[in-house]
mmCIF file of C-alpha atoms in Angstrom:
data_model
loop_
_atom_site.group_PDB
_atom_site.id
_atom_site.type_symbol
_atom_site.label_atom_id
_atom_site.label_comp_id
_atom_site.label_asym_id
_atom_site.label_seq_id
_atom_site.Cartn_x
_atom_site.Cartn_y
_atom_site.Cartn_z
ATOM 1 C CA MET A 475 0.497 6.654 26.553
ATOM 2 C CA LYS A 476 -0.835 6.480 30.108
ATOM 3 C CA GLN A 477 -3.931 8.506 30.856
ATOM 4 C CA ASP A 478 -2.266 10.100 33.892
ATOM 5 C CA HIS A 479 0.876 11.139 32.023
ATOM 6 C CA LEU A 480 1.153 14.515 30.311
ATOM 7 C CA LEU A 481 3.581 14.688 27.409
ATOM 8 C CA VAL A 482 4.590 18.262 26.620
ATOM 9 C CA LEU A 483 5.917 18.997 23.123
ATOM 10 C CA ALA A 484 8.916 21.217 22.595
ATOM 11 C CA SER A 485 8.389 24.559 20.904
ATOM 12 C CA ASP A 486 9.627 23.154 17.580
ATOM 13 C CA GLU A 487 7.585 19.918 17.720
ATOM 14 C CA TYR A 488 4.185 19.170 16.210
ATOM 15 C CA LEU A 489 1.679 16.361 16.661
ATOM 16 C CA LEU A 490 0.465 14.701 13.465
ATOM 17 C CA PRO A 491 -1.699 11.642 12.807
ATOM 18 C CA GLY A 492 0.196 8.458 12.081
ATOM 19 C CA PHE A 493 0.409 7.596 8.394
ATOM 20 C CA ILE A 494 -1.468 4.721 6.759
ATOM 21 C CA ASP A 495 0.332 2.865 3.970
ATOM 22 C CA LEU A 496 -2.167 1.026 1.771
ATOM 23 C CA HIS A 497 0.257 -0.988 -0.344
ATOM 24 C CA ILE A 498 3.481 -2.647 0.789
ATOM 25 C CA HIS A 499 5.108 -5.795 -0.570
ATOM 26 C CA ALA A 500 6.869 -6.743 2.643
ATOM 27 C CA PRO A 501 9.115 -9.436 1.122
ATOM 28 C CA GLN A 502 10.436 -7.017 -1.492
ATOM 29 C CA TRP A 503 12.168 -4.740 1.025
ATOM 30 C CA PRO A 504 15.643 -6.181 0.222
ATOM 31 C CA GLN A 505 15.330 -5.094 -3.419
ATOM 32 C CA ALA A 506 13.961 -1.581 -2.870
ATOM 33 C CA GLY A 507 15.466 0.617 -5.577
ATOM 34 C CA LEU A 508 16.668 -2.226 -7.796
ATOM 35 C CA ALA A 509 15.949 -2.586 -11.528
ATOM 36 C CA LEU A 510 13.346 0.165 -11.651
ATOM 37 C CA ASP A 511 14.369 0.840 -15.250
ATOM 38 C CA ARG A 512 12.966 -2.552 -16.342
ATOM 39 C CA PRO A 513 9.447 -3.197 -17.710
ATOM 40 C CA LEU A 514 7.042 -4.542 -15.073
ATOM 41 C CA ASN A 515 6.845 -8.102 -16.408
ATOM 42 C CA GLU A 516 10.667 -8.368 -16.630
ATOM 43 C CA TRP A 517 11.081 -6.881 -13.164
ATOM 44 C CA LEU A 518 8.698 -9.489 -11.745
ATOM 45 C CA ASP A 519 10.249 -12.453 -13.532
ATOM 46 C CA GLN A 520 13.923 -11.599 -13.089
ATOM 47 C CA TYR A 521 13.983 -9.931 -9.674
ATOM 48 C CA THR A 522 10.777 -10.100 -7.672
ATOM 49 C CA PHE A 523 9.686 -13.718 -7.976
ATOM 50 C CA PRO A 524 13.191 -15.097 -7.254
ATOM 51 C CA LEU A 525 13.408 -12.881 -4.163
ATOM 52 C CA GLU A 526 9.966 -13.804 -2.849
ATOM 53 C CA ALA A 527 10.728 -17.492 -3.322
ATOM 54 C CA ARG A 528 13.493 -17.131 -0.723
ATOM 55 C CA TYR A 529 10.927 -16.702 2.050
ATOM 56 C CA GLN A 530 10.602 -20.432 2.470
ATOM 57 C CA ASP A 531 13.748 -19.788 4.519
ATOM 58 C CA THR A 532 12.310 -18.670 7.866
ATOM 59 C CA GLU A 533 15.601 -17.198 9.092
ATOM 60 C CA PHE A 534 15.731 -14.954 6.035
ATOM 61 C CA ALA A 535 12.092 -13.955 6.556
ATOM 62 C CA GLN A 536 12.702 -13.024 10.180
ATOM 63 C CA GLN A 537 15.823 -11.055 9.294
ATOM 64 C CA VAL A 538 13.936 -8.973 6.724
ATOM 65 C CA TYR A 539 10.673 -8.436 8.567
ATOM 66 C CA GLU A 540 12.286 -7.483 11.872
ATOM 67 C CA ARG A 541 14.074 -4.719 9.979
ATOM 68 C CA LEU A 542 11.179 -3.590 7.801
ATOM 69 C CA VAL A 543 8.529 -3.042 10.484
ATOM 70 C CA PRO A 544 10.701 -0.769 12.688
ATOM 71 C CA GLU A 545 11.822 1.131 9.594
ATOM 72 C CA LEU A 546 8.236 1.893 8.655
ATOM 73 C CA LEU A 547 7.372 2.954 12.202
ATOM 74 C CA ALA A 548 10.423 5.214 12.267
ATOM 75 C CA ASN A 549 9.044 6.898 9.134
ATOM 76 C CA GLY A 550 5.679 7.540 10.796
ATOM 77 C CA THR A 551 3.694 4.631 9.314
ATOM 78 C CA THR A 552 1.448 3.376 12.097
ATOM 79 C CA THR A 553 -0.847 1.208 9.935
ATOM 80 C CA ALA A 554 0.403 -0.965 7.079
ATOM 81 C CA LEU A 555 -1.453 -3.048 4.498
ATOM 82 C CA TYR A 556 0.974 -5.789 3.514
ATOM 83 C CA PHE A 557 1.311 -8.361 0.771
ATOM 84 C CA GLY A 558 3.197 -11.360 2.140
ATOM 85 C CA THR A 559 4.310 -14.349 0.065
ATOM 86 C CA ILE A 560 2.811 -17.767 -0.661
ATOM 87 C CA HIS A 561 4.560 -19.098 2.474
ATOM 88 C CA ASN A 562 2.357 -19.017 5.564
ATOM 89 C CA THR A 563 5.233 -19.672 7.933
ATOM 90 C CA ALA A 564 6.914 -16.500 6.673
ATOM 91 C CA ASN A 565 3.626 -14.588 6.728
ATOM 92 C CA LEU A 566 3.227 -15.480 10.409
ATOM 93 C CA ILE A 567 6.740 -14.173 11.045
ATOM 94 C CA LEU A 568 5.636 -10.861 9.528
ATOM 95 C CA ALA A 569 2.523 -10.871 11.738
ATOM 96 C CA LYS A 570 4.612 -11.553 14.838
ATOM 97 C CA ALA A 571 7.045 -8.766 13.877
ATOM 98 C CA ALA A 572 4.145 -6.311 13.629
ATOM 99 C CA ILE A 573 2.908 -7.416 17.039
ATOM 100 C CA LYS A 574 6.405 -7.288 18.560
ATOM 101 C CA PHE A 575 7.054 -3.727 17.407
ATOM 102 C CA GLY A 576 3.489 -2.489 17.909
ATOM 103 C CA GLN A 577 2.381 -1.694 14.371
ATOM 104 C CA ARG A 578 -1.224 -2.037 13.238
ATOM 105 C CA ALA A 579 -0.939 -4.433 10.297
ATOM 106 C CA LEU A 580 -3.196 -6.042 7.716
ATOM 107 C CA ILE A 581 -1.437 -8.970 6.049
ATOM 108 C CA GLY A 582 -2.319 -11.159 3.096
ATOM 109 C CA LYS A 583 -1.086 -14.575 2.072
ATOM 110 C CA VAL A 584 -0.474 -14.033 -1.638
ATOM 111 C CA ALA A 585 -2.469 -16.360 -3.899
ATOM 112 C CA MET A 586 -0.912 -17.052 -7.306
ATOM 113 C CA ASP A 587 -1.541 -20.341 -9.081
ATOM 114 C CA ASN A 588 -1.695 -19.600 -12.816
ATOM 115 C CA PRO A 589 1.113 -21.674 -14.394
ATOM 116 C CA ASN A 590 1.160 -19.439 -17.468
ATOM 117 C CA GLN A 591 2.099 -16.314 -15.497
ATOM 118 C CA THR A 592 3.984 -17.589 -12.461
ATOM 119 C CA PRO A 593 7.260 -19.542 -12.300
ATOM 120 C CA GLU A 594 7.220 -23.212 -11.320
ATOM 121 C CA TYR A 595 9.520 -22.519 -8.379
ATOM 122 C CA TYR A 596 7.203 -19.870 -6.920
ATOM 123 C CA ARG A 597 3.473 -20.464 -7.133
ATOM 124 C CA ASP A 598 0.648 -22.280 -5.390
ATOM 125 C CA ASP A 599 0.427 -25.859 -6.655
ATOM 126 C CA SER A 600 -3.263 -25.491 -7.505
ATOM 127 C CA ALA A 601 -6.347 -23.417 -6.822
ATOM 128 C CA LYS A 602 -7.236 -25.854 -4.059
ATOM 129 C CA VAL A 603 -3.877 -25.283 -2.373
ATOM 130 C CA ALA A 604 -4.102 -21.495 -2.765
ATOM 131 C CA LEU A 605 -7.516 -21.435 -1.110
ATOM 132 C CA GLN A 606 -6.609 -23.902 1.629
ATOM 133 C CA GLN A 607 -3.464 -21.957 2.487
ATOM 134 C CA THR A 608 -5.384 -18.671 2.493
ATOM 135 C CA GLU A 609 -7.960 -20.075 4.905
ATOM 136 C CA GLN A 610 -5.201 -21.586 7.041
ATOM 137 C CA PHE A 611 -3.529 -18.181 7.368
ATOM 138 C CA ILE A 612 -6.822 -16.591 8.429
ATOM 139 C CA GLN A 613 -7.143 -19.162 11.193
ATOM 140 C CA GLN A 614 -3.505 -18.809 12.220
ATOM 141 C CA VAL A 615 -3.886 -15.055 12.668
ATOM 142 C CA GLU A 616 -7.026 -15.627 14.732
ATOM 143 C CA ALA A 617 -5.014 -18.008 16.935
ATOM 144 C CA LEU A 618 -2.281 -15.367 17.304
ATOM 145 C CA HIS A 619 -4.843 -12.935 18.690
ATOM 146 C CA VAL A 620 -5.768 -15.460 21.358
ATOM 147 C CA ASP A 621 -2.166 -16.286 22.234
ATOM 148 C CA ILE A 622 -0.397 -12.908 22.153
ATOM 149 C CA GLY A 623 -2.885 -10.225 21.096
ATOM 150 C CA GLY A 624 -1.764 -7.537 18.672
ATOM 151 C CA ASN A 625 -3.390 -5.532 15.901
ATOM 152 C CA VAL A 626 -3.103 -7.885 12.913
ATOM 153 C CA THR A 627 -5.890 -8.553 10.404
ATOM 154 C CA PRO A 628 -5.725 -11.226 7.677
ATOM 155 C CA VAL A 629 -6.455 -9.990 4.156
ATOM 156 C CA ILE A 630 -7.655 -11.883 1.080
ATOM 157 C CA THR A 631 -4.875 -11.340 -1.463
ATOM 158 C CA PRO A 632 -4.963 -12.459 -5.093
ATOM 159 C CA ARG A 633 -1.637 -11.137 -6.361
ATOM 160 C CA PHE A 634 -3.280 -9.794 -9.488
ATOM 161 C CA ILE A 635 -5.525 -11.243 -12.163
ATOM 162 C CA PRO A 636 -2.737 -12.544 -14.443
ATOM 163 C CA SER A 637 -1.308 -14.622 -11.574
ATOM 164 C CA CYS A 638 -4.574 -16.359 -10.667
ATOM 165 C CA THR A 639 -6.849 -18.934 -12.279
ATOM 166 C CA ASP A 640 -10.571 -18.333 -12.410
ATOM 167 C CA GLU A 641 -11.125 -20.964 -9.711
ATOM 168 C CA THR A 642 -8.794 -19.176 -7.332
ATOM 169 C CA LEU A 643 -10.349 -15.760 -7.969
ATOM 170 C CA LEU A 644 -13.823 -17.145 -7.351
ATOM 171 C CA GLY A 645 -12.779 -19.014 -4.214
ATOM 172 C CA LEU A 646 -11.041 -15.975 -2.762
ATOM 173 C CA GLY A 647 -14.153 -13.882 -3.252
ATOM 174 C CA GLN A 648 -16.136 -16.527 -1.387
ATOM 175 C CA LEU A 649 -13.606 -16.626 1.470
ATOM 176 C CA ALA A 650 -13.763 -12.852 1.812
ATOM 177 C CA GLN A 651 -17.524 -13.035 2.145
ATOM 178 C CA ARG A 652 -17.478 -15.996 4.540
ATOM 179 C CA TYR A 653 -14.983 -14.407 6.932
ATOM 180 C CA ASP A 654 -15.964 -10.759 6.278
ATOM 181 C CA LEU A 655 -12.385 -9.765 5.532
ATOM 182 C CA PRO A 656 -10.582 -7.003 3.658
ATOM 183 C CA ILE A 657 -9.367 -7.719 0.122
ATOM 184 C CA GLN A 658 -6.310 -6.349 -1.636
ATOM 185 C CA SER A 659 -4.883 -6.741 -5.111
ATOM 186 C CA HIS A 660 -3.585 -4.755 -8.075
ATOM 187 C CA CYS A 661 -5.929 -3.276 -10.647
ATOM 188 C CA SER A 662 -5.160 -1.881 -14.100
ATOM 189 C CA GLU A 663 -1.656 -1.016 -12.986
ATOM 190 C CA SER A 664 0.197 -0.822 -16.317
ATOM 191 C CA ASN A 665 -0.332 -1.053 -20.065
ATOM 192 C CA TRP A 666 0.873 -4.659 -20.080
ATOM 193 C CA GLU A 667 -1.243 -5.878 -17.161
ATOM 194 C CA HIS A 668 -4.353 -3.973 -18.244
ATOM 195 C CA GLN A 669 -4.161 -5.363 -21.786
ATOM 196 C CA PHE A 670 -3.441 -8.895 -20.534
ATOM 197 C CA VAL A 671 -6.759 -8.931 -18.661
ATOM 198 C CA ILE A 672 -8.641 -7.546 -21.668
ATOM 199 C CA ASP A 673 -7.160 -10.265 -23.877
ATOM 200 C CA ARG A 674 -8.050 -12.985 -21.375
ATOM 201 C CA PHE A 675 -11.556 -11.897 -20.371
ATOM 202 C CA GLY A 676 -12.650 -9.212 -22.830
ATOM 203 C CA LEU A 677 -13.194 -7.013 -19.763
ATOM 204 C CA HIS A 678 -11.270 -4.495 -17.685
ATOM 205 C CA ASP A 679 -9.714 -5.501 -14.358
ATOM 206 C CA ALA A 680 -12.451 -3.783 -12.358
ATOM 207 C CA GLN A 681 -15.197 -5.749 -14.106
ATOM 208 C CA VAL A 682 -13.339 -9.047 -13.676
ATOM 209 C CA LEU A 683 -12.645 -8.435 -9.998
ATOM 210 C CA ASP A 684 -16.288 -7.552 -9.475
ATOM 211 C CA LYS A 685 -17.400 -10.689 -11.315
ATOM 212 C CA PHE A 686 -15.506 -12.795 -8.782
ATOM 213 C CA GLY A 687 -16.798 -10.906 -5.726
ATOM 214 C CA LEU A 688 -13.519 -9.103 -5.082
ATOM 215 C CA LEU A 689 -14.787 -5.516 -5.221
ATOM 216 C CA THR A 690 -16.407 -4.681 -1.886
ATOM 217 C CA ASN A 691 -16.397 -1.806 0.577
ATOM 218 C CA ARG A 692 -13.467 -3.557 2.275
ATOM 219 C CA SER A 693 -11.360 -3.828 -0.889
ATOM 220 C CA VAL A 694 -8.225 -1.796 -1.611
ATOM 221 C CA MET A 695 -6.877 -1.996 -5.159
ATOM 222 C CA ALA A 696 -3.428 -0.659 -5.929
ATOM 223 C CA HIS A 697 -2.364 1.636 -8.778
ATOM 224 C CA ALA A 698 -5.418 1.849 -11.085
ATOM 225 C CA THR A 699 -3.597 4.163 -13.483
ATOM 226 C CA GLN A 700 -5.485 2.693 -16.443
ATOM 227 C CA LEU A 701 -9.013 2.995 -14.975
ATOM 228 C CA ASP A 702 -11.609 4.602 -17.204
ATOM 229 C CA THR A 703 -14.692 6.498 -16.023
ATOM 230 C CA GLN A 704 -16.850 3.355 -15.957
ATOM 231 C CA ASP A 705 -14.262 1.503 -13.886
ATOM 232 C CA ALA A 706 -14.092 4.391 -11.434
ATOM 233 C CA ALA A 707 -17.888 4.452 -11.194
ATOM 234 C CA LEU A 708 -17.891 0.718 -10.435
ATOM 235 C CA PHE A 709 -15.313 1.244 -7.680
ATOM 236 C CA ARG A 710 -17.456 4.050 -6.278
ATOM 237 C CA SER A 711 -20.632 1.975 -6.300
ATOM 238 C CA ARG A 712 -18.892 -0.890 -4.472
ATOM 239 C CA GLY A 713 -17.104 1.364 -1.989
ATOM 240 C CA THR A 714 -13.755 0.007 -3.172
ATOM 241 C CA ALA A 715 -10.674 2.115 -2.416
ATOM 242 C CA ILE A 716 -7.644 2.910 -4.562
ATOM 243 C CA ALA A 717 -4.105 2.792 -3.164
ATOM 244 C CA HIS A 718 -2.289 5.566 -5.014
ATOM 245 C CA CYS A 719 1.402 4.656 -5.328
ATOM 246 C CA PRO A 720 2.979 7.691 -6.993
ATOM 247 C CA ILE A 721 6.660 6.729 -6.781
ATOM 248 C CA SER A 722 6.022 3.232 -8.111
ATOM 249 C CA ASN A 723 3.707 4.525 -10.829
ATOM 250 C CA ALA A 724 6.477 6.777 -12.121
ATOM 251 C CA TYR A 725 8.365 3.586 -13.001
ATOM 252 C CA PHE A 726 5.698 0.996 -13.793
ATOM 253 C CA GLY A 727 2.288 2.700 -14.039
ATOM 254 C CA ASN A 728 2.455 3.966 -17.644
ATOM 255 C CA GLY A 729 0.296 6.837 -16.478
ATOM 256 C CA VAL A 730 -0.605 9.155 -13.606
ATOM 257 C CA LEU A 731 -3.611 8.446 -11.422
ATOM 258 C CA PRO A 732 -6.082 11.369 -11.740
ATOM 259 C CA VAL A 733 -6.353 11.817 -7.981
ATOM 260 C CA ASN A 734 -8.127 15.172 -8.064
ATOM 261 C CA ARG A 735 -10.847 13.906 -10.396
ATOM 262 C CA LEU A 736 -11.373 10.734 -8.378
ATOM 263 C CA LEU A 737 -11.668 12.638 -5.099
ATOM 264 C CA ASN A 738 -14.089 15.118 -6.652
ATOM 265 C CA GLN A 739 -16.180 12.161 -7.783
ATOM 266 C CA HIS A 740 -16.114 10.775 -4.217
ATOM 267 C CA ASN A 741 -13.981 7.721 -4.893
ATOM 268 C CA LYS A 742 -12.046 6.471 -1.875
ATOM 269 C CA VAL A 743 -8.309 7.079 -2.362
ATOM 270 C CA GLY A 744 -5.369 6.607 0.003
ATOM 271 C CA LEU A 745 -1.602 6.436 -0.368
ATOM 272 C CA GLY A 746 0.778 3.517 -0.784
ATOM 273 C CA SER A 747 4.562 3.234 -0.897
ATOM 274 C CA ASP A 748 4.449 0.038 -2.983
ATOM 275 C CA ILE A 749 7.747 -1.214 -1.655
ATOM 276 C CA SER A 750 9.642 -2.201 -3.747
ATOM 277 C CA GLY A 751 8.139 -0.798 -6.927
ATOM 278 C CA GLY A 752 8.470 2.295 -4.780
ATOM 279 C CA TYR A 753 11.983 2.602 -3.408
ATOM 280 C CA SER A 754 11.135 4.585 -0.254
ATOM 281 C CA PRO A 755 9.433 3.476 2.989
ATOM 282 C CA SER A 756 8.494 7.108 3.664
ATOM 283 C CA LEU A 757 4.975 8.306 2.953
ATOM 284 C CA TYR A 758 6.385 11.826 3.223
ATOM 285 C CA GLU A 759 8.338 11.103 0.035
ATOM 286 C CA ASN A 760 5.273 9.566 -1.571
ATOM 287 C CA CYS A 761 3.212 12.648 -0.692
ATOM 288 C CA ARG A 762 5.802 14.801 -2.454
ATOM 289 C CA GLN A 763 5.741 12.574 -5.512
ATOM 290 C CA ALA A 764 1.926 12.619 -5.523
ATOM 291 C CA VAL A 765 1.985 16.414 -5.805
ATOM 292 C CA GLN A 766 4.688 16.329 -8.485
ATOM 293 C CA SER A 767 2.930 13.669 -10.548
ATOM 294 C CA ALA A 768 -0.376 15.510 -10.430
ATOM 295 C CA ARG A 769 1.351 18.692 -11.587
ATOM 296 C CA ILE A 770 2.979 16.804 -14.476
ATOM 297 C CA LEU A 771 -0.411 15.337 -15.422
ATOM 298 C CA GLU A 772 -1.925 18.821 -15.571
ATOM 299 C CA ASP A 773 0.937 20.432 -17.483
ATOM 300 C CA GLY A 774 1.693 17.500 -19.794
ATOM 301 C CA VAL A 775 5.104 16.469 -21.068
ATOM 302 C CA ASP A 776 4.956 16.500 -24.869
ATOM 303 C CA THR A 777 6.277 19.914 -25.861
ATOM 304 C CA LYS A 778 5.359 19.270 -29.484
ATOM 305 C CA LEU A 779 1.768 19.956 -28.425
ATOM 306 C CA SER A 780 0.480 23.397 -27.555
ATOM 307 C CA PRO A 781 0.081 24.010 -23.790
ATOM 308 C CA GLU A 782 -3.722 23.833 -23.912
ATOM 309 C CA LYS A 783 -3.549 20.353 -25.511
ATOM 310 C CA ARG A 784 -0.552 19.027 -23.634
ATOM 311 C CA GLY A 785 -2.007 18.130 -20.227
ATOM 312 C CA VAL A 786 -5.199 17.332 -18.331
ATOM 313 C CA ILE A 787 -6.765 20.414 -16.790
ATOM 314 C CA ASN A 788 -7.650 20.555 -13.086
ATOM 315 C CA SER A 789 -5.345 17.665 -12.229
ATOM 316 C CA ARG A 790 -2.951 19.245 -9.760
ATOM 317 C CA ILE A 791 -3.321 18.568 -6.049
ATOM 318 C CA SER A 792 -1.979 20.442 -3.037
ATOM 319 C CA MET A 793 0.223 19.030 -0.316
ATOM 320 C CA LYS A 794 -2.799 19.254 1.994
ATOM 321 C CA THR A 795 -4.563 16.804 -0.317
ATOM 322 C CA ALA A 796 -1.549 14.480 -0.290
ATOM 323 C CA PHE A 797 -1.553 14.665 3.528
ATOM 324 C CA TYR A 798 -5.232 13.695 3.449
ATOM 325 C CA LEU A 799 -4.380 10.640 1.331
ATOM 326 C CA ALA A 800 -1.736 9.512 3.839
ATOM 327 C CA THR A 801 -4.071 9.932 6.827
ATOM 328 C CA THR A 802 -7.852 10.233 6.548
ATOM 329 C CA GLY A 803 -7.955 8.788 3.022
ATOM 330 C CA GLY A 804 -6.137 5.685 4.192
ATOM 331 C CA ALA A 805 -8.303 5.316 7.285
ATOM 332 C CA ASP A 806 -11.510 5.618 5.246
ATOM 333 C CA SER A 807 -10.142 3.073 2.768
ATOM 334 C CA LEU A 808 -9.604 0.554 5.570
ATOM 335 C CA ASN A 809 -12.735 1.542 7.510
ATOM 336 C CA ILE A 810 -10.751 2.176 10.694
ATOM 337 C CA PRO A 811 -11.174 5.077 13.177
ATOM 338 C CA ALA A 812 -7.778 6.650 12.552
ATOM 339 C CA GLY A 813 -6.152 9.324 10.410
ATOM 340 C CA LYS A 814 -7.315 12.282 12.521
ATOM 341 C CA ILE A 815 -6.555 13.742 15.920
ATOM 342 C CA GLU A 816 -9.984 13.959 17.457
ATOM 343 C CA VAL A 817 -12.183 12.356 20.088
ATOM 344 C CA GLY A 818 -13.232 8.846 19.091
ATOM 345 C CA LYS A 819 -10.215 8.164 16.887
ATOM 346 C CA MET A 820 -7.370 5.817 17.771
ATOM 347 C CA ALA A 821 -4.287 7.511 19.180
ATOM 348 C CA ASP A 822 -2.028 6.719 16.226
ATOM 349 C CA LEU A 823 0.305 9.690 16.339
ATOM 350 C CA GLN A 824 3.716 11.010 15.374
ATOM 351 C CA ILE A 825 5.651 13.848 16.969
ATOM 352 C CA VAL A 826 7.628 15.683 14.304
ATOM 353 C CA GLN A 827 10.309 18.307 14.750
ATOM 354 C CA ASP A 828 10.198 21.371 12.508
ATOM 355 C CA GLN A 829 13.849 21.994 11.743
ATOM 356 C CA ASN A 830 13.030 25.473 10.376
ATOM 357 C CA ASN A 831 10.406 26.576 12.883
ATOM 358 C CA CYS A 832 11.844 30.096 13.063
ATOM 359 C CA PHE A 833 10.665 30.937 9.539
ATOM 360 C CA SER A 834 6.875 31.088 9.991
ATOM 361 C CA VAL A 835 4.139 30.302 12.474
ATOM 362 C CA ASP A 836 1.088 30.111 10.210
ATOM 363 C CA PRO A 837 -0.262 26.569 10.737
ATOM 364 C CA ALA A 838 -0.867 25.987 7.021
ATOM 365 C CA ASP A 839 2.705 27.005 6.217
ATOM 366 C CA VAL A 840 4.086 24.839 8.998
ATOM 367 C CA LEU A 841 2.211 21.754 7.753
ATOM 368 C CA GLU A 842 3.386 22.284 4.213
ATOM 369 C CA ARG A 843 6.974 22.755 5.313
ATOM 370 C CA LEU A 844 6.805 19.637 7.490
ATOM 371 C CA MET A 845 5.445 17.576 4.625
ATOM 372 C CA TYR A 846 8.197 18.698 2.255
ATOM 373 C CA GLN A 847 11.143 18.665 4.643
ATOM 374 C CA THR A 848 10.547 15.946 7.233
ATOM 375 C CA ASN A 849 12.845 12.969 7.133
ATOM 376 C CA ARG A 850 13.289 9.966 9.401
ATOM 377 C CA ASN A 851 15.516 11.933 11.787
ATOM 378 C CA ASN A 852 12.821 14.567 12.397
ATOM 379 C CA ILE A 853 10.238 12.014 13.572
ATOM 380 C CA LYS A 854 10.867 12.006 17.318
ATOM 381 C CA LYS A 855 8.151 9.716 18.670
ATOM 382 C CA VAL A 856 5.513 7.434 17.159
ATOM 383 C CA PHE A 857 2.483 6.019 18.968
ATOM 384 C CA VAL A 858 0.062 3.288 17.941
ATOM 385 C CA GLY A 859 -3.120 3.082 19.984
ATOM 386 C CA GLY A 860 -1.525 5.394 22.514
ATOM 387 C CA GLN A 861 1.502 3.146 23.017
ATOM 388 C CA LEU A 862 4.989 4.473 22.279
ATOM 389 C CA VAL A 863 6.438 2.290 19.498
ATOM 390 C CA HIS A 864 9.347 4.416 18.273
ATOM 391 C CA GLN A 865 11.549 7.076 19.821
ATOM 392 C CA ASN A 866 14.340 8.923 18.062
#
């Protein structure tokens, strides 16, 4: 957006901050919406790992990533925190796609070397290889900045604790400290995963991640539906953020993240689509699910119990809170000056058409209606750093 150019919105258009998606498995885009009725471990073994293994094929990687990035931008996502695969060539293709289409992206080479929890056809050969390849990707992204610029940041990415050996977890924590980089992983995301870590270490995910130096004020941990109060306090003390993935959690989380309680306790929380555990690339849809899930948590679902025993009081959140998660909450989680329209923030913006603007003019009502009714077709323009990156 040139400084000497005035863009005038139509009477039915509104300017919103760009959305920040804190949890996307980029290689899983081709399977979005598939097998969501399966348990998490089966879904990984039978669908996800075979798909991700295909990214050794660079033509396939380019085909997917050059579709995914524009799709996210068209849905208003200006900043994306991505899991890649174990293949650095494919991860660089994702980085170049983000640069080509103008998205602000944080991308991690996935580390996964535990032979007991990863298939032979898709894992790092050893901890040494996982760490070497992670460091190589960091350096490759730095070289990209020199060659072609862009807004791409490498991210330290242990897939999750079950997938990694102790040596890899420790080495990744050391790399994060050496290069001062963000960290992303999954934490206490389901009954199965949470119990697996307890059986292996005698500790919760949060304590194990902290032991290996992976909980910092630049860490974003996805899901966290099984966190207890001590885990949440540890996250708070380290400044670690939670990526709330409400659509995905409805299928695989075995619980509802207590967003209202965490925010009241000053934990950092943002929003994630979790493609493809979440079927939709739209954070608008994830905002809606966040409100629904919180309402279900408060009301409860077991009608055999009396209403006062059925749910968790003070759990519901408003759509304004969900909007916060998708904007300011995400920006605070990544420590970037975005998520708001104000002086000093990056001009990451979306222009959205209100298809029912004749019904009310109260700003609070308009925002709520936009958040519930906006779809891809209503997002007319998207800007990243003031540059037009999508026009409908």
